Coordinates of C-alpha atoms and ligand atoms in Angstrom, one line a residue:
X202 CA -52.7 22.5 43.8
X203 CA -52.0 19.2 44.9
X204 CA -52.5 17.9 41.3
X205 CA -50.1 20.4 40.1
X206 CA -47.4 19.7 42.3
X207 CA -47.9 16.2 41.4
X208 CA -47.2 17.5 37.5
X209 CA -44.2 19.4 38.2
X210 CA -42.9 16.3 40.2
X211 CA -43.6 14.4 37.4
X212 CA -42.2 16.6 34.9
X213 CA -39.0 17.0 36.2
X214 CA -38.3 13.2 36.9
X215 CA -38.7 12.5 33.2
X216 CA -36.6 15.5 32.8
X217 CA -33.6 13.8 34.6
X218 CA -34.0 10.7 32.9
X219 CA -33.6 12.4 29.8
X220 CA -31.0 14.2 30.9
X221 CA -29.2 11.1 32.4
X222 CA -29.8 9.5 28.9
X223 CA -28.7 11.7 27.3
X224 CA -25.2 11.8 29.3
X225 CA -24.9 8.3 29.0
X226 CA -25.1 8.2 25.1
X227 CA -22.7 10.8 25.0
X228 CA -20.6 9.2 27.3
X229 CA -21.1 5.9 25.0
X230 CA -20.5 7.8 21.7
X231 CA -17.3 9.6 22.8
X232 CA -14.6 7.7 20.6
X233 CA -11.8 5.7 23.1
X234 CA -9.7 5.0 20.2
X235 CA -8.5 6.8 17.5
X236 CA -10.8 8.7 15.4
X237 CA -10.9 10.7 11.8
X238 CA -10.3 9.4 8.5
X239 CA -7.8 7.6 7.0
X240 CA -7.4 7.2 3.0
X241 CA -5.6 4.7 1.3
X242 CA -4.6 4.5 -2.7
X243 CA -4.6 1.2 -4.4
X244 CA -5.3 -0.2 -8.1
X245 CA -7.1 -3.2 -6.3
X246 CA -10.7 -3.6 -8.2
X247 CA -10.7 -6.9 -10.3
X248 CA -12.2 -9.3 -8.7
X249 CA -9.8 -11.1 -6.2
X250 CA -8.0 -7.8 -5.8
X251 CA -10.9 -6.4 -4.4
X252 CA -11.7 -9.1 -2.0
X253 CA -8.2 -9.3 -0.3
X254 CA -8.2 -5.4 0.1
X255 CA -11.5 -5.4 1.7
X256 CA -10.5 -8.3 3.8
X257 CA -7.8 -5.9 5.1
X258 CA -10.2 -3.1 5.9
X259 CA -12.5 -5.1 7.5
X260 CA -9.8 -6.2 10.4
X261 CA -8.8 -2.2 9.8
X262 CA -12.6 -0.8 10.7
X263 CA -12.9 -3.9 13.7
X264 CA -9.8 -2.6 15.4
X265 CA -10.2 1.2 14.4
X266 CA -14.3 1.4 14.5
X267 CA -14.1 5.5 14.6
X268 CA -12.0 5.9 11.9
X269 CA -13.6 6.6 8.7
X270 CA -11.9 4.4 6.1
X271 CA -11.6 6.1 2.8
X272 CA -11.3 3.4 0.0
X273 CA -9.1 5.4 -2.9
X274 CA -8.8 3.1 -5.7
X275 CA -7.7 3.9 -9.4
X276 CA -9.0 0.9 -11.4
X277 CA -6.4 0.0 -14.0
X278 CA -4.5 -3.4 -13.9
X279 CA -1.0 -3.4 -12.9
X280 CA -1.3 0.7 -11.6
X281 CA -1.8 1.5 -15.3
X282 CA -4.0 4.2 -14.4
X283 CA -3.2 4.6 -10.3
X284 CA 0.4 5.5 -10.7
X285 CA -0.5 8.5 -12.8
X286 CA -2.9 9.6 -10.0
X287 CA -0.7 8.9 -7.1
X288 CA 2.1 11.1 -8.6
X289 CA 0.0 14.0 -9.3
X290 CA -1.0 14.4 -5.8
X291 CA 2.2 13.4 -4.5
X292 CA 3.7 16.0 -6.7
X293 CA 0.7 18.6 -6.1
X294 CA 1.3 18.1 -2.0
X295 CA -1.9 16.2 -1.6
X296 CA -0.8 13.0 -1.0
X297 CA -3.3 10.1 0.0
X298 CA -2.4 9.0 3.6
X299 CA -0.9 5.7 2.8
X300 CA -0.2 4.4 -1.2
X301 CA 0.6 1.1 -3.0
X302 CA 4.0 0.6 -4.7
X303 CA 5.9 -2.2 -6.1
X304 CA 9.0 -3.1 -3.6
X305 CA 12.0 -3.0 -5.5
X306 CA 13.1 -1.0 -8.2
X307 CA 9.7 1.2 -8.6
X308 CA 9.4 2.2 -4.6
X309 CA 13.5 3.0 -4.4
X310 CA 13.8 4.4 -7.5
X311 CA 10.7 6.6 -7.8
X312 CA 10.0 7.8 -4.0
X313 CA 12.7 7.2 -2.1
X314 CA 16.0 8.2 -4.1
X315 CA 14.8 11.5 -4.8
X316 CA 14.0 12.5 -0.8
X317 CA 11.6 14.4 -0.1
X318 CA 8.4 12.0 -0.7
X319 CA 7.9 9.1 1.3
X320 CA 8.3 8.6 5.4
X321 CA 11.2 6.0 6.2
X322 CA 9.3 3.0 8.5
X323 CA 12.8 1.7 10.2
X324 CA 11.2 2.3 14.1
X325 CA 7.7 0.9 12.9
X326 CA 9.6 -2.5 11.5
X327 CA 11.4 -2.3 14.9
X328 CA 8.3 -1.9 17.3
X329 CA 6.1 -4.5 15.2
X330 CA 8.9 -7.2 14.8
X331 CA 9.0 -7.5 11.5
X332 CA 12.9 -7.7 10.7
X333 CA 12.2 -11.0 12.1
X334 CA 9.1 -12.1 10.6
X335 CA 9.9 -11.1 6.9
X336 CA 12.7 -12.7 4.6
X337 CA 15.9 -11.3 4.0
X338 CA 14.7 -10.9 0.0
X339 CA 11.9 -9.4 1.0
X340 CA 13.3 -7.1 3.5
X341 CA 16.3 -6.3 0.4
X342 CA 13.7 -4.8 -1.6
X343 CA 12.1 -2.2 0.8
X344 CA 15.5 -1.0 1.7
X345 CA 17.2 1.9 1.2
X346 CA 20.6 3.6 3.0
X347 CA 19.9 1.2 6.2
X348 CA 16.1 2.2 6.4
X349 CA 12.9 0.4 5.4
X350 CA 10.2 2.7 3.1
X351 CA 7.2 0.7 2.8
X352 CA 5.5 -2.4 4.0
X353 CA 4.9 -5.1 1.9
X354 CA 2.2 -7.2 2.1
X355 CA 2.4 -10.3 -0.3
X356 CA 4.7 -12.1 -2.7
X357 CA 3.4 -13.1 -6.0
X358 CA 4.6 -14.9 -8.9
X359 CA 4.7 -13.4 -12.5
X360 CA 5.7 -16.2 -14.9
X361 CA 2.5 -18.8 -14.5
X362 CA 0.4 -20.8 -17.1
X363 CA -2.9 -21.2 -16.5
X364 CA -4.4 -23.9 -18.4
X365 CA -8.1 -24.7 -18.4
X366 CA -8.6 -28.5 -17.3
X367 CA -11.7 -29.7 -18.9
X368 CA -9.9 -28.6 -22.3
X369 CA -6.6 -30.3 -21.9
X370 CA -8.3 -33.5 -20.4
X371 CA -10.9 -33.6 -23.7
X372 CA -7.8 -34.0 -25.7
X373 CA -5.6 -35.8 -23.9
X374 CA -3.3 -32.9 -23.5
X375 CA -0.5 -32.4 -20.7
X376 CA 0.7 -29.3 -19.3
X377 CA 4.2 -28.4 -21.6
X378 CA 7.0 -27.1 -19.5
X379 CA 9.3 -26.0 -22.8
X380 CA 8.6 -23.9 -25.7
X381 CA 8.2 -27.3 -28.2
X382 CA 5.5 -28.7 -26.0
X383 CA 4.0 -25.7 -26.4
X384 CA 4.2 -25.0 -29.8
X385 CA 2.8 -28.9 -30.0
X386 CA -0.3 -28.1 -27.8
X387 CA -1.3 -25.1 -29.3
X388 CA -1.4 -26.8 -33.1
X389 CA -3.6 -29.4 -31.6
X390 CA -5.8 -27.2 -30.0
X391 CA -5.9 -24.9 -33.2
X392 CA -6.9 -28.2 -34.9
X393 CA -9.6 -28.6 -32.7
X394 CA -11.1 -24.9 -33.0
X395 CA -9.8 -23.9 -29.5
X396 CA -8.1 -20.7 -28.9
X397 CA -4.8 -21.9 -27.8
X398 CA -3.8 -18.8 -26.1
X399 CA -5.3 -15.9 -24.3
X400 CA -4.5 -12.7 -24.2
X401 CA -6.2 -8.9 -23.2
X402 CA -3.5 -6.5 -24.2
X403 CA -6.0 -3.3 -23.5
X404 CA -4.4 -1.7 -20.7
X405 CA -1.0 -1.7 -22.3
X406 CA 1.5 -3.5 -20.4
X407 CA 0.2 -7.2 -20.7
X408 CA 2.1 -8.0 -23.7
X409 CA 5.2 -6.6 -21.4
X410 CA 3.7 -9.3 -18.8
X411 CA 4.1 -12.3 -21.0
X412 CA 7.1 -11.6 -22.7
X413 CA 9.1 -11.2 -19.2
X414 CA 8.2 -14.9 -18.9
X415 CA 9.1 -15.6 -22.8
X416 CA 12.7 -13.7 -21.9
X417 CA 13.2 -15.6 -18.5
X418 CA 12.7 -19.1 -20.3
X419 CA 14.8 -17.8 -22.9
X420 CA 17.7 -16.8 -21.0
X421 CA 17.3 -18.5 -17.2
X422 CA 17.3 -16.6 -13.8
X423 CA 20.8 -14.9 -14.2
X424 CA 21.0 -13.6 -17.6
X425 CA 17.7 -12.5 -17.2
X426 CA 18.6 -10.4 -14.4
X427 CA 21.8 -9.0 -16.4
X428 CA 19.5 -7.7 -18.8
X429 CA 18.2 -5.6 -16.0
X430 CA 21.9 -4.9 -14.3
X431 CA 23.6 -4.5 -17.4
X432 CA 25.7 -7.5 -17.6
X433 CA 23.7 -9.0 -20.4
X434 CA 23.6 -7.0 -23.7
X435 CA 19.8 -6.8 -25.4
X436 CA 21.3 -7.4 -28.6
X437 CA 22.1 -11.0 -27.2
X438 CA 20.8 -13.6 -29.8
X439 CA 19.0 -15.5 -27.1
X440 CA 16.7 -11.8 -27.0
X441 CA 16.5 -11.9 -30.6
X442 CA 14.9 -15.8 -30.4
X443 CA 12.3 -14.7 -27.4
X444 CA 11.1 -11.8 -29.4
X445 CA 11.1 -14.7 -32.9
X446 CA 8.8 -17.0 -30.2
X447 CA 6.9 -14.0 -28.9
X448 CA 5.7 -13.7 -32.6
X449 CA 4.9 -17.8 -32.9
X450 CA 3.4 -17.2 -29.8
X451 CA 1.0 -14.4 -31.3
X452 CA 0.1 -16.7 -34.3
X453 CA -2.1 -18.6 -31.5
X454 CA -3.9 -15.5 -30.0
X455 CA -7.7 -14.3 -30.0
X456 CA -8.0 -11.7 -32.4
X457 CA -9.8 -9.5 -30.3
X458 CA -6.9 -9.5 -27.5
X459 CA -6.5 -5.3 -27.7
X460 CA -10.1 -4.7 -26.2
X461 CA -9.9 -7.3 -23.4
X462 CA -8.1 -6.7 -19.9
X463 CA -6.5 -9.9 -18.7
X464 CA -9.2 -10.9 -16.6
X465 CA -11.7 -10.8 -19.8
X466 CA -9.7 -12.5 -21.8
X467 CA -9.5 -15.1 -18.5
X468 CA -13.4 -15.4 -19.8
X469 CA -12.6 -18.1 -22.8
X470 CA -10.8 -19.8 -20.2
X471 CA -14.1 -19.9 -17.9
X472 CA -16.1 -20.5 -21.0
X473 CA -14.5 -23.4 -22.0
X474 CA -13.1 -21.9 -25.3
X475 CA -9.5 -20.7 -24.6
X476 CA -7.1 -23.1 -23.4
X477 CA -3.9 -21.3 -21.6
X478 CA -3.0 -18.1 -20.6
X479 CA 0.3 -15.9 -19.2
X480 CA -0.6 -14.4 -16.2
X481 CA 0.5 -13.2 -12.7
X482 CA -0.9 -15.0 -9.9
X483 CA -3.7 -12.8 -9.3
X484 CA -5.5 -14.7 -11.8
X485 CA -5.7 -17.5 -8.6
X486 CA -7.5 -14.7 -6.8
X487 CA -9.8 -13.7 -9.7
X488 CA -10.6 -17.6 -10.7
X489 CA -11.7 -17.9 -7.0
X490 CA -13.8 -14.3 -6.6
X491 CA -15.6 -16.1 -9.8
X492 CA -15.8 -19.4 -8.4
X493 CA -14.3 -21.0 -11.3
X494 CA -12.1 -24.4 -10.1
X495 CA -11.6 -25.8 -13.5
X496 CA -8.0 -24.8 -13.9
X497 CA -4.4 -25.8 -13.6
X498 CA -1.1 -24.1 -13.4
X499 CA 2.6 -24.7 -14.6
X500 CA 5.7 -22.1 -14.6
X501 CA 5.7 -20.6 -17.7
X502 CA 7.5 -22.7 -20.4
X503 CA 11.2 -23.3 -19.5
X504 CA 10.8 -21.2 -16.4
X505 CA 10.4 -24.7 -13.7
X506 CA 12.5 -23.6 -11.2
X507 CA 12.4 -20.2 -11.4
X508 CA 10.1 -17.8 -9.6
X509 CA 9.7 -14.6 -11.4
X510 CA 8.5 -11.9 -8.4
X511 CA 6.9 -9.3 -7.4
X512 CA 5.7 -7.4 -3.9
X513 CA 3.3 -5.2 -3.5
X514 CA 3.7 -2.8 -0.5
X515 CA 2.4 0.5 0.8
X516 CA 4.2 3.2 1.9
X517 CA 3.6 6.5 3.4
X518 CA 3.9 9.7 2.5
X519 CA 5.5 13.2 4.0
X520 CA 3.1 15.3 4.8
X521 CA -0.2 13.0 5.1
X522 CA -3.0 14.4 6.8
X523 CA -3.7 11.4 9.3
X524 CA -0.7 10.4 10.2
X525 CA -1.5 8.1 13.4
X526 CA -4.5 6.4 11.7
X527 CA -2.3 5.7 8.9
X528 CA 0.4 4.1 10.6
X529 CA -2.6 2.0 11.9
X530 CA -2.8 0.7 8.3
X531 CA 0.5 -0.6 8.0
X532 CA 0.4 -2.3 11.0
X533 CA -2.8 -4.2 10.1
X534 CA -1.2 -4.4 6.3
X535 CA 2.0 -6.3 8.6
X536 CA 0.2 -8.2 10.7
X537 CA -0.2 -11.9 11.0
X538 CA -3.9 -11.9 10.5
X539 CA -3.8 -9.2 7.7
X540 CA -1.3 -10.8 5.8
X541 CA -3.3 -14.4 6.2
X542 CA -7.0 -12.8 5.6
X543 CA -5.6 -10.4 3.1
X544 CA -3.2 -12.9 0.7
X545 CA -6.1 -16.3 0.9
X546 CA -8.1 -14.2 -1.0
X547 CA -5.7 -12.1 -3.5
X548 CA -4.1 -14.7 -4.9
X549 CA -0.5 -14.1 -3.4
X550 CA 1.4 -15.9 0.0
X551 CA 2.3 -13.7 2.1
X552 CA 5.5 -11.8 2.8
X553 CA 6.0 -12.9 6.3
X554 CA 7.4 -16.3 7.2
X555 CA 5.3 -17.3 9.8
X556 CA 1.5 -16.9 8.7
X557 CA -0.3 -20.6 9.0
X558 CA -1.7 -20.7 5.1
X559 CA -2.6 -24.5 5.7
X560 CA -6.5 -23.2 4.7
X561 CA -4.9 -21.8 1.3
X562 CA -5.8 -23.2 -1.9
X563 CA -3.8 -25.9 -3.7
X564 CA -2.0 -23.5 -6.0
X565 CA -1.2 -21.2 -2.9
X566 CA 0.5 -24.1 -0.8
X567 CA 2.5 -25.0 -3.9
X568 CA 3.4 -21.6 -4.8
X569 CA 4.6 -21.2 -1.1
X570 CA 7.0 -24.1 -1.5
X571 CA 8.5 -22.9 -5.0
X572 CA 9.0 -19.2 -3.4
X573 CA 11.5 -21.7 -0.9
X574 CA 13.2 -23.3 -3.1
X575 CA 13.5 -22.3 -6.7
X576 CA 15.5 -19.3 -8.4
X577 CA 14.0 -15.4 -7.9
X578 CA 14.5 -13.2 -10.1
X579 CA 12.3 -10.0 -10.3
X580 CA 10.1 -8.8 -12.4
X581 CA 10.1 -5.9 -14.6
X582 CA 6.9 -5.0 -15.8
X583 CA 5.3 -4.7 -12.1
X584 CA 8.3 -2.4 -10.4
X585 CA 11.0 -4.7 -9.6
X586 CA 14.0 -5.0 -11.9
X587 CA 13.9 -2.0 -12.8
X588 CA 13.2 1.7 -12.7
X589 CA 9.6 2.8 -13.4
X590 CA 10.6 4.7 -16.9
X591 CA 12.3 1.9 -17.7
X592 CA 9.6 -0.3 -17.3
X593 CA 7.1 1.8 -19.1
X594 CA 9.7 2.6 -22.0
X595 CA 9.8 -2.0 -21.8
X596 CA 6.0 -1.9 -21.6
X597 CA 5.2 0.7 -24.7
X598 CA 7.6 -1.2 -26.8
X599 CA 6.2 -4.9 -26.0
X600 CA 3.0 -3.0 -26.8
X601 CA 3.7 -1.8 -30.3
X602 CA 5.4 -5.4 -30.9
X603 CA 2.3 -7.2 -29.9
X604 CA 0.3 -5.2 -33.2
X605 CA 3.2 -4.5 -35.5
X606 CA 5.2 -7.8 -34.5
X607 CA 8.3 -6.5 -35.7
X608 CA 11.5 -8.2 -34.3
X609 CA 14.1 -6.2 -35.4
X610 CA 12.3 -2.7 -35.0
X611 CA 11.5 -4.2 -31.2
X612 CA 15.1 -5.2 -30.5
X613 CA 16.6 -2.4 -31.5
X614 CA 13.9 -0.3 -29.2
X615 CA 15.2 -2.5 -26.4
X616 CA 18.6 -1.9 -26.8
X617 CA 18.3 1.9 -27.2
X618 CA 16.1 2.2 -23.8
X619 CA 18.8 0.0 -21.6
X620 CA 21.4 2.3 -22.7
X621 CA 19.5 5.1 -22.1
X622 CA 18.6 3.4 -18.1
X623 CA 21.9 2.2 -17.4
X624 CA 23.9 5.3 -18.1
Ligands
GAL807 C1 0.2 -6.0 -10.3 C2 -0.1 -6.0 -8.8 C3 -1.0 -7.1 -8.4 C4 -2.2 -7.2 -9.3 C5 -1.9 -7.0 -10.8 C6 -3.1 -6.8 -11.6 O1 1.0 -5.0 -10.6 O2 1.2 -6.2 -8.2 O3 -1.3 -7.0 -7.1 O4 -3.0 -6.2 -8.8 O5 -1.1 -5.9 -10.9 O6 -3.8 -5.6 -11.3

């Protein structure tokens, strides 16, 4: 009896300890913060891309630990392949909870204009400070009617030459700054069985890429940007000589160019056996995620003094499904530490004024000091001079021009789509 009652005593204390146990983890698993999901769109998966976007959901998942973090990325430089994606659910009422887009031209144009699509983030900018921590420019090109539509995170430069050092010290070369010097490096190198130039044209819109820089050293900040508003004709002669150095340009390529993206046809760079290459700065972000530390940079040639820009943002749309955890993402996506952790690896500086980047790389710090002082003018092929069919009609036709090298049939294309855009 006694040895029973001893049992049942037993029994039950255990029982109560499991019970208070049990409370206790269910008291410690209740979430305190917000909790769900949240997915975000993006075309970020070459390397550097990747690493700045998972530097922004790591501070996301520290701050938001109960929110399950859907990573929706489209692989495809420059949104060749996201863009398509993002509009069909857009379109098809299953937006993503948060999306990237070009500021300028390609966010206005495409989402805002029409109504109806994305969420206007005025009392966000308001309540997070950022009409005082972000530029005028930058600000410009997120606006619409008074309101701001998306959050951008980073400012980066279109119109760079990357130039492998080991290469150009071998034969005593010098980075060029105008088309001659140019011309006069690549012959040299060509003498010496180097590929002179690099290019991957595979996705489609890298030929575009280059020959934004070719037009902007052609014609200089302004008349660039008429092309684009409308003041500057495209049957201008100076066009006419850009597409006439596009082709020289092409006479230096590697052959197999059409089945490389632009970060494998960065690999004769790494290798030693391509010596320069057109590309946005991203390529600082991709030469860091590879560990490679043998380069240099320049403008593109005739382009010193000139930044040609782009910004990519985020912005949300009507009718996502988690709405609060979302807005949580832009304000990680705006923050101090987001835009610093985030832009050290990408590639880019960031769009706020006030983020210390003094642990940035060399080409970062001096790319921060050019964004302060030289000419902007925006770029076309990544959403910000102009409209998104514009750009693609600009992009298909640099495309064919890059295999069929035609100048006149490419002008003429030109012409016919900025007539068709500035109606
Ligand atoms: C640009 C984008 C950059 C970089 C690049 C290559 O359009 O703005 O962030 O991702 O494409 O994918």
């Amino acid at each position: 009896m006694n040895r029973m009652f001893k049992t049942i005593v037993v029994l039950l204390v255990v029982m109560l300890f499991a019970s208070v146990l049990s409370g206790c983890k269910k008291t410690a698993e209740k979430p305190t913060g917000p909790s769900g999901k949240v997915e975000v769109s993006s075309w970020w998966t070459a390397g550097g891309e990747a690493e700045g976007l998972n530097a922004l959901i790591k501070i996301y998942e520290s701050k938001y630990p109960d929110v399950e973090f859907i990573n929706a990325t489209v692989a495809g430089g420059a949104g060749t392949n996201a863009k398509a994606v993002f509009k069909t659910r857009m379109l098809g009422g299953d937006p993503p909870d948060a999306f990237q887009v070009h500021a300028g031209h390609e966010l206005i144009d495409t989402w805002v204009v029409p109504g109806g699509y994305v969420q206007p983030l005025t009392d966000l900018y308001k309540s997070e400070g950022w009409t005082n921590s972000m530029p005028k420019g930058v600000l410009d090109i997120v606006s619409y009617k008074g309101d701001y539509w998306s959050v951008p995170v980073n400012i980066h430069r279109s119109n760079v030459l990357w130039y492998n050092k080991t290469v150009f010290t071998k034969y005593g070369i010098t980075p060029p700054s105008n088309f001659d010097q140019f011309f006069d490096v690549c012959d040299k190198l060509k003498a010496k069985g180097i590929i002179p130039f690099v290019m991957g044209t595979k996705e489609g819109w890298e030929a575009g890429h280059v020959f934004e820089s070719v037009l902007l050293g052609k014609l200089g900040a302004n008349d660039y940007d008429g092309l684009w508003t409308g003041e500057v004709k495209w049957s201008d002669p100076r066009v006419t000589d850009a597409l006439e150095t596009f082709v020289k340009i092409a006479s230096y390529l590697n052959t197999d160019h059409s089945a490389l993206t632009w970060d494998e046809a960065g690999q004769y760079l790494l290798k030693d056996k391509g010596a320069m290459m057109i590309m946005g700065d991203w390529t600082n972000g991709w030469f860091m995620s590879v560990g490679f530390e043998d380069y240099g940079w320049a403008p593109s040639p005739n382009t010193e003094g000139i930044f040609l820009t782009l910004s990519d943002s985020f912005a949300l749309p009507i009718g996502c499904k988690d709405q609060e955890n979302a807005v949580n993402w832009l304000k990680v996506l705006g923050s101090k530490e987001g835009q610093h952790d985030f832009n050290k690896a990408k590639g880019s500086i960031p769009a706020r004024t006030d983020v210390d980047i003094s642990d940035y790389n060399d080409y970062l710090k001096s790319a921060a000091k050019d964004w302060q002082k030289d000419a902007i003018a925006p770029s076309v092929v990544h959403g910000a001079a102009a409209s998104e069919g514009w750009a693609t009609e600009y992009k298909d036709i640099m495309n064919l021009f890059v295999s069929k090298l035609d100048v006149s049939y490419a002008q003429k294309a030109l012409i016919t789509a900025a007539e068709k855009y500035l109606k």
